[in-house]
Amino acid sequence: MMSIGRTTPRIISAGLALGLGLLSGTPGALAGDPVTPFTIVDGYTVPDSLTETPGDPERGRKWVINRKLGNCLSCHEMPIPEEQFHGQTGPALYGVADVYDEGELRLRLVDPKALNPYSMMPSFHKVDGLHRVLSGFEGKPILSAQQVEDVIAYLMTLRDTSKRR
Amino acid sequence: MTTKALARGALGLLAAGAVLTAGAAIGSDDGTRIHWGPYKVGDKRSGYTYAGAQTRAMQDDDFQNPAFLWLERGADIWETAAGEAGKACADCHGEAEEALAGVATRYPIHDEARGKLMNIEQRINWCREEQMGAAPFKWESEDLLGITAFVKNQSKGMPVAVSIDGPARPFWEQGKAFYEQRRGQLDMACTHCHVDHAGTMIRAETLSQGQVNGFPTYRLKWQTLGSLHRRFRGCNKNIRAEPYAYGSDEYVNLELYTTWRSNGLPIETPSVRK
């Protein structure tokens, strides 16, 4: 179903990269800014970590489950058996680390629309260009920079291709 | 039998048929073997076809459908005089089954006097204020839900048929733009869920096409009847988008667009949804 993200990311990114070259998140952010600037390289990856502290996979697993944070399970099936009802609007994420590296996953999280302009997946660390954000959430990214790195660290543990992918 | 009774009978029978023949591989082109009777017209599928068997059964049985309490309230309002004019709806309109059959299939309409759209709730409140000299019913009050459900129920089984020609056109266009615009912290448009991903699971919910032919609807989650605008507000807030007011121009325009999407599906009011 979701062939765009799963089978042709490189081709799409290549197309976008040609047109756009480098894309920036929020350039010139000040200290204390809730959004850490990031740089998209060649349209398909954000190679640099958003934080100095490395991501923690155990915390990442928690953010992924948390309905107020990642809530990734609303759209993705993941190897998290204690949680019921995994959504299926996006591809299952079993073995996702065998397909993508950290930088590619980082772009997926911070700004999936750079890969697929029609994507349903939220940009988890971007606040520019949003329309009518609910009061109380304005100017705030869904995940903090550290939470993004934690989630990436967790996703990098998903190497089990024996299951449904 | 009256038109309404006929229509309701037909819907009931076909619904039973749908359950009985499920799995019997009769003419259906949506990839399932289920024949959905009147609840599927071309590619359009009512939310009924995405609902679980128990929810559907609750909708189909007038005695089990909790919304029937509101229909009774609506029937009372129809007969009861109110306001300075001392008139009841029935005094001007007569027998509801005759006066109202098919009316709800045409709303929202373009109202020339106000130069904008008018939905059924607004029509009813127009009658209250302009014709009866009575205070308008408040949005989501039991009274407005009851009389709206009662009015729409008189068109049950008849296909939705709003017009988007002439002066209604620019309002339809605004509704369409609303439907397709990303919004909220999660940055999604109605299209993402109800067009691109209809039929797939989002957590424990099966996304439907977001058809509007069953409103007001009894939602098990709400434990009450609710208007279409309440649903719009919920779908906005779920993606952390600022909702609009009940009865706002934005939502009435969106109502015209979504009702146009439902053209051809039978009015189901009052529907039951999870």
PDB file of C-alpha atoms in Angstrom, chain B residues 23-255:
ATOM      1  CA  GLY B  23     -19.521 -13.781   2.393  1.00  0.00           C
ATOM      2  CA  ALA B  24     -21.877 -14.922  -0.338  1.00  0.00           C
ATOM      3  CA  ALA B  25     -19.808 -13.241  -3.059  1.00  0.00           C
ATOM      4  CA  ILE B  26     -22.517 -11.248  -4.752  1.00  0.00           C
ATOM      5  CA  GLY B  27     -21.919  -8.206  -6.919  1.00  0.00           C
ATOM      6  CA  SER B  28     -19.562  -5.908  -5.085  1.00  0.00           C
ATOM      7  CA  ASP B  29     -16.580  -4.036  -6.460  1.00  0.00           C
ATOM      8  CA  ASP B  30     -14.748  -2.737  -3.396  1.00  0.00           C
ATOM      9  CA  GLY B  31     -12.567  -5.793  -3.020  1.00  0.00           C
ATOM     10  CA  THR B  32     -14.753  -7.277  -0.314  1.00  0.00           C
ATOM     11  CA  ARG B  33     -17.319 -10.003  -0.817  1.00  0.00           C
ATOM     12  CA  ILE B  34     -19.818  -8.120   1.252  1.00  0.00           C
ATOM     13  CA  HIS B  35     -22.898  -6.684  -0.366  1.00  0.00           C
ATOM     14  CA  TRP B  36     -23.620  -3.479   1.486  1.00  0.00           C
ATOM     15  CA  GLY B  37     -27.037  -2.773   0.044  1.00  0.00           C
ATOM     16  CA  PRO B  38     -27.941   0.908   0.076  1.00  0.00           C
ATOM     17  CA  TYR B  39     -24.985   1.781   2.314  1.00  0.00           C
ATOM     18  CA  LYS B  40     -22.592   1.654  -0.611  1.00  0.00           C
ATOM     19  CA  VAL B  41     -23.181   3.624  -3.789  1.00  0.00           C
ATOM     20  CA  GLY B  42     -20.426   3.367  -6.387  1.00  0.00           C
ATOM     21  CA  ASP B  43     -17.214   3.991  -4.482  1.00  0.00           C
ATOM     22  CA  LYS B  44     -18.976   5.776  -1.636  1.00  0.00           C
ATOM     23  CA  ARG B  45     -19.344   3.817   1.556  1.00  0.00           C
ATOM     24  CA  SER B  46     -21.307   4.984   4.547  1.00  0.00           C
ATOM     25  CA  GLY B  47     -19.589   4.795   7.937  1.00  0.00           C
ATOM     26  CA  TYR B  48     -22.110   1.997   8.543  1.00  0.00           C
ATOM     27  CA  THR B  49     -20.015  -0.316   6.340  1.00  0.00           C
ATOM     28  CA  TYR B  50     -16.939   0.236   8.520  1.00  0.00           C
ATOM     29  CA  ALA B  51     -18.794  -0.242  11.803  1.00  0.00           C
ATOM     30  CA  GLY B  52     -18.757  -3.463  13.795  1.00  0.00           C
ATOM     31  CA  ALA B  53     -21.707  -5.845  13.684  1.00  0.00           C
ATOM     32  CA  GLN B  54     -22.961  -4.832  17.127  1.00  0.00           C
ATOM     33  CA  THR B  55     -22.908  -1.151  16.296  1.00  0.00           C
ATOM     34  CA  ARG B  56     -24.767  -1.810  13.050  1.00  0.00           C
ATOM     35  CA  ALA B  57     -27.342  -3.926  14.841  1.00  0.00           C
ATOM     36  CA  MET B  58     -27.879  -1.148  17.357  1.00  0.00           C
ATOM     37  CA  GLN B  59     -28.497   1.346  14.574  1.00  0.00           C
ATOM     38  CA  ASP B  60     -30.899  -0.963  12.754  1.00  0.00           C
ATOM     39  CA  ASP B  61     -33.162  -1.746  15.691  1.00  0.00           C
ATOM     40  CA  ASP B  62     -35.422   1.193  16.581  1.00  0.00           C
ATOM     41  CA  PHE B  63     -35.793  -0.156  20.095  1.00  0.00           C
ATOM     42  CA  GLN B  64     -32.071  -0.556  20.704  1.00  0.00           C
ATOM     43  CA  ASN B  65     -30.974   2.643  18.978  1.00  0.00           C
ATOM     44  CA  PRO B  66     -30.481   5.099  21.868  1.00  0.00           C
ATOM     45  CA  ALA B  67     -31.027   8.027  19.478  1.00  0.00           C
ATOM     46  CA  PHE B  68     -34.736   7.286  19.407  1.00  0.00           C
ATOM     47  CA  LEU B  69     -35.086   9.148  22.703  1.00  0.00           C
ATOM     48  CA  TRP B  70     -34.013  12.299  20.874  1.00  0.00           C
ATOM     49  CA  LEU B  71     -36.439  11.587  18.028  1.00  0.00           C
ATOM     50  CA  GLU B  72     -39.251  11.534  20.571  1.00  0.00           C
ATOM     51  CA  ARG B  73     -38.089  14.839  21.963  1.00  0.00           C
ATOM     52  CA  GLY B  74     -38.035  16.236  18.434  1.00  0.00           C
ATOM     53  CA  ALA B  75     -41.560  14.987  17.791  1.00  0.00           C
ATOM     54  CA  ASP B  76     -42.719  16.800  20.957  1.00  0.00           C
ATOM     55  CA  ILE B  77     -41.045  20.015  19.891  1.00  0.00           C
ATOM     56  CA  TRP B  78     -42.723  19.754  16.484  1.00  0.00           C
ATOM     57  CA  GLU B  79     -46.158  19.765  18.162  1.00  0.00           C
ATOM     58  CA  THR B  80     -45.525  22.261  20.977  1.00  0.00           C
ATOM     59  CA  ALA B  81     -46.347  25.960  20.620  1.00  0.00           C
ATOM     60  CA  ALA B  82     -43.553  28.340  21.630  1.00  0.00           C
ATOM     61  CA  GLY B  83     -42.477  31.962  21.289  1.00  0.00           C
ATOM     62  CA  GLU B  84     -44.422  35.217  20.898  1.00  0.00           C
ATOM     63  CA  ALA B  85     -46.353  33.894  17.906  1.00  0.00           C
ATOM     64  CA  GLY B  86     -47.649  31.052  20.077  1.00  0.00           C
ATOM     65  CA  LYS B  87     -47.151  28.622  17.227  1.00  0.00           C
ATOM     66  CA  ALA B  88     -45.763  25.128  16.928  1.00  0.00           C
ATOM     67  CA  CYS B  89     -43.760  23.930  13.928  1.00  0.00           C
ATOM     68  CA  ALA B  90     -46.744  21.798  12.998  1.00  0.00           C
ATOM     69  CA  ASP B  91     -49.063  24.827  12.902  1.00  0.00           C
ATOM     70  CA  CYS B  92     -47.237  26.162   9.870  1.00  0.00           C
ATOM     71  CA  HIS B  93     -45.844  22.981   8.362  1.00  0.00           C
ATOM     72  CA  GLY B  94     -48.521  20.388   9.134  1.00  0.00           C
ATOM     73  CA  GLU B  95     -47.829  16.679   9.225  1.00  0.00           C
ATOM     74  CA  ALA B  96     -44.051  16.188   9.572  1.00  0.00           C
ATOM     75  CA  GLU B  97     -43.865  13.117   7.368  1.00  0.00           C
ATOM     76  CA  GLU B  98     -45.296  15.037   4.460  1.00  0.00           C
ATOM     77  CA  ALA B  99     -43.831  18.461   5.075  1.00  0.00           C
ATOM     78  CA  LEU B 100     -40.313  17.270   5.707  1.00  0.00           C
ATOM     79  CA  ALA B 101     -39.860  14.267   3.412  1.00  0.00           C
ATOM     80  CA  GLY B 102     -36.753  14.937   1.338  1.00  0.00           C
ATOM     81  CA  VAL B 103     -36.015  18.354   2.852  1.00  0.00           C
ATOM     82  CA  ALA B 104     -32.846  17.286   4.639  1.00  0.00           C
ATOM     83  CA  THR B 105     -31.408  15.800   1.437  1.00  0.00           C
ATOM     84  CA  ARG B 106     -31.024  19.370   0.058  1.00  0.00           C
ATOM     85  CA  TYR B 107     -29.268  21.031   3.006  1.00  0.00           C
ATOM     86  CA  PRO B 108     -27.056  23.054   3.445  1.00  0.00           C
ATOM     87  CA  ILE B 109     -28.665  25.443   0.949  1.00  0.00           C
ATOM     88  CA  HIS B 110     -27.589  28.882  -0.196  1.00  0.00           C
ATOM     89  CA  ASP B 111     -29.678  31.500   1.612  1.00  0.00           C
ATOM     90  CA  GLU B 112     -29.983  34.573  -0.524  1.00  0.00           C
ATOM     91  CA  ALA B 113     -31.128  36.868   2.262  1.00  0.00           C
ATOM     92  CA  ARG B 114     -27.988  36.248   4.309  1.00  0.00           C
ATOM     93  CA  GLY B 115     -25.706  35.794   1.323  1.00  0.00           C
ATOM     94  CA  LYS B 116     -24.293  32.559   2.706  1.00  0.00           C
ATOM     95  CA  LEU B 117     -25.107  28.945   3.394  1.00  0.00           C
ATOM     96  CA  MET B 118     -27.720  27.676   5.853  1.00  0.00           C
ATOM     97  CA  ASN B 119     -27.764  24.178   7.313  1.00  0.00           C
ATOM     98  CA  ILE B 120     -30.706  22.405   8.923  1.00  0.00           C
ATOM     99  CA  GLU B 121     -29.897  23.574  12.449  1.00  0.00           C
ATOM    100  CA  GLN B 122     -29.727  27.149  11.198  1.00  0.00           C
ATOM    101  CA  ARG B 123     -32.991  26.732   9.273  1.00  0.00           C
ATOM    102  CA  ILE B 124     -34.719  25.497  12.403  1.00  0.00           C
ATOM    103  CA  ASN B 125     -33.377  28.411  14.420  1.00  0.00           C
ATOM    104  CA  TRP B 126     -34.386  30.784  11.612  1.00  0.00           C
ATOM    105  CA  CYS B 127     -37.946  29.514  12.029  1.00  0.00           C
ATOM    106  CA  ARG B 128     -37.665  29.936  15.795  1.00  0.00           C
ATOM    107  CA  GLU B 129     -36.446  33.510  15.570  1.00  0.00           C
ATOM    108  CA  GLU B 130     -38.121  34.853  12.430  1.00  0.00           C
ATOM    109  CA  GLN B 131     -41.347  32.876  12.360  1.00  0.00           C
ATOM    110  CA  MET B 132     -42.133  32.044  15.987  1.00  0.00           C
ATOM    111  CA  GLY B 133     -40.530  34.917  17.911  1.00  0.00           C
ATOM    112  CA  ALA B 134     -38.699  32.354  20.042  1.00  0.00           C
ATOM    113  CA  ALA B 135     -35.094  32.203  21.240  1.00  0.00           C
ATOM    114  CA  PRO B 136     -32.848  30.050  19.044  1.00  0.00           C
ATOM    115  CA  PHE B 137     -31.930  26.644  20.425  1.00  0.00           C
ATOM    116  CA  LYS B 138     -28.300  26.423  21.588  1.00  0.00           C
ATOM    117  CA  TRP B 139     -25.860  24.243  19.676  1.00  0.00           C
ATOM    118  CA  GLU B 140     -25.575  20.709  21.089  1.00  0.00           C
ATOM    119  CA  SER B 141     -28.572  21.297  23.372  1.00  0.00           C
ATOM    120  CA  GLU B 142     -30.879  18.294  23.654  1.00  0.00           C
ATOM    121  CA  ASP B 143     -33.562  20.416  21.985  1.00  0.00           C
ATOM    122  CA  LEU B 144     -31.543  21.315  18.897  1.00  0.00           C
ATOM    123  CA  LEU B 145     -30.179  17.759  18.576  1.00  0.00           C
ATOM    124  CA  GLY B 146     -33.670  16.332  19.032  1.00  0.00           C
ATOM    125  CA  ILE B 147     -35.458  18.517  16.484  1.00  0.00           C
ATOM    126  CA  THR B 148     -32.578  18.233  13.979  1.00  0.00           C
ATOM    127  CA  ALA B 149     -32.595  14.448  14.240  1.00  0.00           C
ATOM    128  CA  PHE B 150     -36.389  14.480  13.900  1.00  0.00           C
ATOM    129  CA  VAL B 151     -36.304  16.670  10.783  1.00  0.00           C
ATOM    130  CA  LYS B 152     -33.554  14.633   9.106  1.00  0.00           C
ATOM    131  CA  ASN B 153     -35.180  11.339  10.059  1.00  0.00           C
ATOM    132  CA  GLN B 154     -38.159  12.276   7.879  1.00  0.00           C
ATOM    133  CA  SER B 155     -35.809  11.819   4.887  1.00  0.00           C
ATOM    134  CA  LYS B 156     -34.387   8.513   6.058  1.00  0.00           C
ATOM    135  CA  GLY B 157     -33.529   6.254   3.132  1.00  0.00           C
ATOM    136  CA  MET B 158     -33.607   9.088   0.583  1.00  0.00           C
ATOM    137  CA  PRO B 159     -30.367   9.890  -1.225  1.00  0.00           C
ATOM    138  CA  VAL B 160     -28.402  12.944  -0.175  1.00  0.00           C
ATOM    139  CA  ALA B 161     -28.653  15.483  -3.018  1.00  0.00           C
ATOM    140  CA  VAL B 162     -27.130  18.857  -2.190  1.00  0.00           C
ATOM    141  CA  SER B 163     -26.650  21.318  -5.001  1.00  0.00           C
ATOM    142  CA  ILE B 164     -23.330  23.055  -5.478  1.00  0.00           C
ATOM    143  CA  ASP B 165     -24.369  25.035  -8.534  1.00  0.00           C
ATOM    144  CA  GLY B 166     -24.822  28.768  -8.816  1.00  0.00           C
ATOM    145  CA  PRO B 167     -24.337  30.842  -5.688  1.00  0.00           C
ATOM    146  CA  ALA B 168     -23.436  27.793  -3.539  1.00  0.00           C
ATOM    147  CA  ARG B 169     -20.353  27.107  -5.642  1.00  0.00           C
ATOM    148  CA  PRO B 170     -17.854  29.492  -3.981  1.00  0.00           C
ATOM    149  CA  PHE B 171     -18.863  28.160  -0.554  1.00  0.00           C
ATOM    150  CA  TRP B 172     -18.327  24.595  -1.757  1.00  0.00           C
ATOM    151  CA  GLU B 173     -14.893  25.674  -2.962  1.00  0.00           C
ATOM    152  CA  GLN B 174     -14.036  27.075   0.450  1.00  0.00           C
ATOM    153  CA  GLY B 175     -15.223  23.847   2.058  1.00  0.00           C
ATOM    154  CA  LYS B 176     -13.072  21.835  -0.318  1.00  0.00           C
ATOM    155  CA  ALA B 177     -10.034  23.976   0.470  1.00  0.00           C
ATOM    156  CA  PHE B 178     -10.651  23.414   4.188  1.00  0.00           C
ATOM    157  CA  TYR B 179     -10.899  19.671   3.609  1.00  0.00           C
ATOM    158  CA  GLU B 180      -7.573  19.545   1.822  1.00  0.00           C
ATOM    159  CA  GLN B 181      -5.589  21.924   4.010  1.00  0.00           C
ATOM    160  CA  ARG B 182      -3.095  20.520   6.483  1.00  0.00           C
ATOM    161  CA  ARG B 183      -3.635  21.845   9.978  1.00  0.00           C
ATOM    162  CA  GLY B 184      -2.657  21.419  13.597  1.00  0.00           C
ATOM    163  CA  GLN B 185       0.553  20.368  15.268  1.00  0.00           C
ATOM    164  CA  LEU B 186       0.230  16.969  13.544  1.00  0.00           C
ATOM    165  CA  ASP B 187      -0.100  18.759  10.200  1.00  0.00           C
ATOM    166  CA  MET B 188      -2.794  16.629   8.590  1.00  0.00           C
ATOM    167  CA  ALA B 189      -5.748  17.321   6.324  1.00  0.00           C
ATOM    168  CA  CYS B 190      -9.091  15.523   6.337  1.00  0.00           C
ATOM    169  CA  THR B 191      -7.950  13.963   3.046  1.00  0.00           C
ATOM    170  CA  HIS B 192      -5.070  12.129   4.697  1.00  0.00           C
ATOM    171  CA  CYS B 193      -7.351  10.091   6.900  1.00  0.00           C
ATOM    172  CA  HIS B 194     -10.656   9.898   5.038  1.00  0.00           C
ATOM    173  CA  VAL B 195      -9.484   9.711   1.417  1.00  0.00           C
ATOM    174  CA  ASP B 196      -5.889   8.444   1.251  1.00  0.00           C
ATOM    175  CA  HIS B 197      -6.168   5.981   4.134  1.00  0.00           C
ATOM    176  CA  ALA B 198      -9.872   5.082   4.336  1.00  0.00           C
ATOM    177  CA  GLY B 199     -10.233   1.416   5.224  1.00  0.00           C
ATOM    178  CA  THR B 200      -6.978   1.150   7.191  1.00  0.00           C
ATOM    179  CA  MET B 201      -6.536   0.956  10.930  1.00  0.00           C
ATOM    180  CA  ILE B 202      -5.400   3.997  12.863  1.00  0.00           C
ATOM    181  CA  ARG B 203      -4.675   2.468  16.240  1.00  0.00           C
ATOM    182  CA  ALA B 204      -7.930   0.696  17.195  1.00  0.00           C
ATOM    183  CA  GLU B 205     -10.149   2.596  14.720  1.00  0.00           C
ATOM    184  CA  THR B 206     -10.887   1.709  11.126  1.00  0.00           C
ATOM    185  CA  LEU B 207     -10.763   4.936   9.150  1.00  0.00           C
ATOM    186  CA  SER B 208     -13.956   5.423   7.163  1.00  0.00           C
ATOM    187  CA  GLN B 209     -14.561   7.802   4.281  1.00  0.00           C
ATOM    188  CA  GLY B 210     -15.951  10.312   6.783  1.00  0.00           C
ATOM    189  CA  GLN B 211     -19.381  10.376   5.140  1.00  0.00           C
ATOM    190  CA  VAL B 212     -21.973  12.599   6.786  1.00  0.00           C
ATOM    191  CA  ASN B 213     -25.290  10.978   5.841  1.00  0.00           C
ATOM    192  CA  GLY B 214     -26.021   9.707   9.367  1.00  0.00           C
ATOM    193  CA  PHE B 215     -25.853  12.891  11.456  1.00  0.00           C
ATOM    194  CA  PRO B 216     -26.755  13.740  14.129  1.00  0.00           C
ATOM    195  CA  THR B 217     -25.193  10.487  15.226  1.00  0.00           C
ATOM    196  CA  TYR B 218     -25.301   8.582  18.503  1.00  0.00           C
ATOM    197  CA  ARG B 219     -21.667   7.989  19.371  1.00  0.00           C
ATOM    198  CA  LEU B 220     -20.927   5.301  21.906  1.00  0.00           C
ATOM    199  CA  LYS B 221     -17.820   7.222  22.961  1.00  0.00           C
ATOM    200  CA  TRP B 222     -19.875  10.373  23.593  1.00  0.00           C
ATOM    201  CA  GLN B 223     -22.742   8.447  25.191  1.00  0.00           C
ATOM    202  CA  THR B 224     -25.041  10.945  23.527  1.00  0.00           C
ATOM    203  CA  LEU B 225     -26.262  12.227  20.205  1.00  0.00           C
ATOM    204  CA  GLY B 226     -23.884  14.725  18.577  1.00  0.00           C
ATOM    205  CA  SER B 227     -23.956  17.085  15.616  1.00  0.00           C
ATOM    206  CA  LEU B 228     -21.714  16.975  12.570  1.00  0.00           C
ATOM    207  CA  HIS B 229     -19.973  20.097  13.821  1.00  0.00           C
ATOM    208  CA  ARG B 230     -19.105  18.311  17.048  1.00  0.00           C
ATOM    209  CA  ARG B 231     -17.452  15.622  14.935  1.00  0.00           C
ATOM    210  CA  PHE B 232     -15.575  18.279  12.941  1.00  0.00           C
ATOM    211  CA  ARG B 233     -14.319  19.777  16.196  1.00  0.00           C
ATOM    212  CA  GLY B 234     -13.201  16.361  17.429  1.00  0.00           C
ATOM    213  CA  CYS B 235     -11.358  15.554  14.193  1.00  0.00           C
ATOM    214  CA  ASN B 236      -9.646  18.971  14.400  1.00  0.00           C
ATOM    215  CA  LYS B 237      -8.645  18.642  18.042  1.00  0.00           C
ATOM    216  CA  ASN B 238      -7.330  15.088  17.582  1.00  0.00           C
ATOM    217  CA  ILE B 239      -4.572  16.458  15.394  1.00  0.00           C
ATOM    218  CA  ARG B 240      -4.067  19.381  17.776  1.00  0.00           C
ATOM    219  CA  ALA B 241      -5.692  21.894  15.454  1.00  0.00           C
ATOM    220  CA  GLU B 242      -7.712  24.819  16.777  1.00  0.00           C
ATOM    221  CA  PRO B 243     -11.390  23.998  16.130  1.00  0.00           C
ATOM    222  CA  TYR B 244     -13.961  26.494  14.823  1.00  0.00           C
ATOM    223  CA  ALA B 245     -17.189  27.437  16.568  1.00  0.00           C
ATOM    224  CA  TYR B 246     -20.366  25.398  16.126  1.00  0.00           C
ATOM    225  CA  GLY B 247     -22.323  26.888  13.237  1.00  0.00           C
ATOM    226  CA  SER B 248     -19.353  28.971  12.038  1.00  0.00           C
ATOM    227  CA  ASP B 249     -19.228  29.857   8.335  1.00  0.00           C
ATOM    228  CA  GLU B 250     -16.094  27.710   7.998  1.00  0.00           C
ATOM    229  CA  TYR B 251     -17.851  24.603   9.314  1.00  0.00           C
ATOM    230  CA  VAL B 252     -21.046  25.207   7.333  1.00  0.00           C
ATOM    231  CA  ASN B 253     -18.948  25.500   4.153  1.00  0.00           C
ATOM    232  CA  LEU B 254     -17.132  22.320   5.158  1.00  0.00           C
ATOM    233  CA  GLU B 255     -20.538  20.754   5.782  1.00  0.00           C
TER     234      GLU B 255
END
